[in-house]
Structure formats: C-alpha cells, structure tokens
Short mmCIF file of C-alpha atoms in Angstrom, two decimals:
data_model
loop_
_atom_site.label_atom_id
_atom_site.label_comp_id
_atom_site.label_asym_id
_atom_site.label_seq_id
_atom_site.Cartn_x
_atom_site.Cartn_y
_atom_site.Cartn_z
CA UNK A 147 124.01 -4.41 -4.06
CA UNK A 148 125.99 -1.63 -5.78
CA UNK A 149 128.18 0.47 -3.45
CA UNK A 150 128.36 3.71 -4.69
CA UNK A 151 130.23 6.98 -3.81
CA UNK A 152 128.40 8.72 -0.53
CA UNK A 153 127.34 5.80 0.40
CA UNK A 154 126.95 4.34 4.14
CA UNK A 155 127.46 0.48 4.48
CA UNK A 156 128.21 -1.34 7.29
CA UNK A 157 131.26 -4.48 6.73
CA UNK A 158 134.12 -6.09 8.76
CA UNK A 159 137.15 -5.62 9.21
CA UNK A 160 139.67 -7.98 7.24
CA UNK A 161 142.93 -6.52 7.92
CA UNK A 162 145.31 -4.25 9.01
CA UNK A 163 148.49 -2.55 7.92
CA UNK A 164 150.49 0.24 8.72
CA UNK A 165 148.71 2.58 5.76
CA UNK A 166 144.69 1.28 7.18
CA UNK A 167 142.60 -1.04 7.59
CA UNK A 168 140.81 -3.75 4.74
CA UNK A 169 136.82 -3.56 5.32
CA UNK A 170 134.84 -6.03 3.60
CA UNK A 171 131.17 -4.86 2.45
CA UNK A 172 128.17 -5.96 2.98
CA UNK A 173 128.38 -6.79 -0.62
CA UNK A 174 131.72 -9.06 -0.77
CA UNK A 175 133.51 -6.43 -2.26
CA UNK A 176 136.92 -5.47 0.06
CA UNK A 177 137.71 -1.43 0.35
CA UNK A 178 140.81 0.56 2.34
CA UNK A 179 140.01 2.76 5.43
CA UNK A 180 143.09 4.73 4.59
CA UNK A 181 144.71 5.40 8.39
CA UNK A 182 144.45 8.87 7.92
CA UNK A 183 140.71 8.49 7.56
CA UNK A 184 140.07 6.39 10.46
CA UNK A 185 139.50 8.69 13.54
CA UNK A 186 139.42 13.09 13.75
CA UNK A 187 142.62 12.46 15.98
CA UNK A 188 145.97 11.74 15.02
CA UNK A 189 146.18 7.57 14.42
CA UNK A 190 149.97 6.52 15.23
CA UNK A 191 149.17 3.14 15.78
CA UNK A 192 145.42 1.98 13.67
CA UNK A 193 145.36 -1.43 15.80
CA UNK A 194 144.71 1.45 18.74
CA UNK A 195 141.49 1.98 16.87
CA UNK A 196 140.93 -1.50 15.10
CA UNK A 197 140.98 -5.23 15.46
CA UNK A 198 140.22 -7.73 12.80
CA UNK A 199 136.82 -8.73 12.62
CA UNK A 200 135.49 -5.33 14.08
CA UNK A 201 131.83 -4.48 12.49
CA UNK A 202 132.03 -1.20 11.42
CA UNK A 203 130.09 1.16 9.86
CA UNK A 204 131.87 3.59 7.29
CA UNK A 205 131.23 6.28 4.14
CA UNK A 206 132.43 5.15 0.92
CA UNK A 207 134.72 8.49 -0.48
CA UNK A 208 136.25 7.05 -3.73
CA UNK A 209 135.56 4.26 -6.01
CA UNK A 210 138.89 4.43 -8.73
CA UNK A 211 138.76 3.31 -12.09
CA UNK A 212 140.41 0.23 -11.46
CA UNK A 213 137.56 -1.04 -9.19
CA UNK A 214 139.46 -0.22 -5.85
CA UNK A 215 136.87 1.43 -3.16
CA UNK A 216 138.15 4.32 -0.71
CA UNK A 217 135.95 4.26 2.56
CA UNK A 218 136.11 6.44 6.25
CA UNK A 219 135.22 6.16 9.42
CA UNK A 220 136.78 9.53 10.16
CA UNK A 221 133.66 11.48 7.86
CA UNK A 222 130.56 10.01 9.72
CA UNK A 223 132.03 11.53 13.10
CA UNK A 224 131.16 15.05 14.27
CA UNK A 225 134.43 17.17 13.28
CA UNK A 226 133.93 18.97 16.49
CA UNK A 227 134.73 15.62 18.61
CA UNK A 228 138.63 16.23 17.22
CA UNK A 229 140.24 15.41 20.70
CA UNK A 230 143.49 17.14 19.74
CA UNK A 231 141.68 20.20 18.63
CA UNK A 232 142.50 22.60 21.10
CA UNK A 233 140.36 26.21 21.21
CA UNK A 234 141.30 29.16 19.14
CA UNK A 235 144.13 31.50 21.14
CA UNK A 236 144.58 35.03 20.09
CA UNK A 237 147.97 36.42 19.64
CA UNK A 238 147.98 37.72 22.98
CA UNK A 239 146.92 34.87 24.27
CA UNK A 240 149.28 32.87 22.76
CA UNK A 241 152.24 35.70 24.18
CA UNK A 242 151.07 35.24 27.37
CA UNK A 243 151.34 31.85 27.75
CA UNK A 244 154.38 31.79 25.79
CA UNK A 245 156.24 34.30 28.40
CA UNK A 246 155.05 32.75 31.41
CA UNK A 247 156.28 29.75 30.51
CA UNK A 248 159.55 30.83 29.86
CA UNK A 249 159.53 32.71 33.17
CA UNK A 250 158.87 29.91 35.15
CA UNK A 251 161.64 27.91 33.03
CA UNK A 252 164.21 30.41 33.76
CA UNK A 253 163.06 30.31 37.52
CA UNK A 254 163.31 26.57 37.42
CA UNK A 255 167.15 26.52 35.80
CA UNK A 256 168.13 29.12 38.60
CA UNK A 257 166.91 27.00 41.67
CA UNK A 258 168.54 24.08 40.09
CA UNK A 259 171.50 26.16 39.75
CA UNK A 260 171.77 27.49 43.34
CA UNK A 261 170.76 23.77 44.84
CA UNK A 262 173.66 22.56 43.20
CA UNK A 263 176.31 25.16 43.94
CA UNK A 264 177.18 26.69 40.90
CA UNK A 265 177.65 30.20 39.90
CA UNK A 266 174.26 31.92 38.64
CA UNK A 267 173.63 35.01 37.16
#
C-alpha cells in the first residue's frame, strides 16, 4: 500500500514524546503527529489527547525526501470545533469589557482597603 500525501489511513499509536506522537500505518511504515497537529486546541500535555496503542485515524500532510511521513489529526476535524476560539469582539466591545473590569477591580481593592483599616483614596 503506498501512503501518499492527502491521504487518510487509519494506524496505532507507537509512542509519545514531548514534540507528538509515533503512528504506525496500516502499511508498517511509522509517521509523526507533530503535537501541534494533534487537536484545534492548544495541546500542553499530548498524553491528555493520546495513549499508546490508541487506533487512530489521521491525514498524511508531508512525506520528506528522506522517507520521513508528516501526519494530523488536527486537519480531519471541523476548524469551527476550536474550543479556545472565542467569538469575534468589536473594538467597542472589547472597551467595554475592558473598563468594566477594571471598575469592578478598583471597587474590589477599595473594600479590601477599608475592611482592613487603611487609608483609601
């Protein structure tokens, strides 16, 4: 079976290090799930994600010239399932938010400054 680039192959998972995750193919050949390409959420931790021995299904992106294969999970997922993507603010918006909470900061330091005594402003 020859994996090429594009490609959708199911394998297992082999290994794990702090840079991914080995998969080998369905074909005996071994490729990287780089940890960057492993979820459409920030990965801190890939052993969060993956175990050894997982089946998984991935997209082969890269195949170098020395034979080693580049693969994601991260493409075959809906881009709009990013959990950490939060919606588009406007300016305003974003001002809004911004000055309220610094209002209610402010607020906050001044009743912990009059519980305990002190001199406020």
């Amino acid at each position: 079976m020859s994996i090429e680039v594009g490609s959708i192959v199911d394998g297992k998972v082999t290994g794990i290090t702090n840079f991914g995750a080995f998969v080998e193919l369905e074909s005996g050949e071994t490729g990287l799930v780089h940890i960057s390409e492993v979820a459409n959420t920030y990965v801190k931790d890939i052993s969060n994600f993956l175990k050894e021995d997982d089946d998984v299904k991935v997209k082969v992106i890269n195949i170098d010239d020395d034979g080693k294969i580049g693969l994601s999970i991260k493409q075959l997922e809906d881009p709009g399932d990013r959990i950490d993507h939060a919606p588009e603010m406007s300016f305003e918006e974003k001002m809004d938010r911004f000055l309220k909470q610094s209002s209610e900061r402010q607020q906050d330091l001044k009743n912990r400054e009059a519980k305990k005594g002190g001199n406020s402003k």
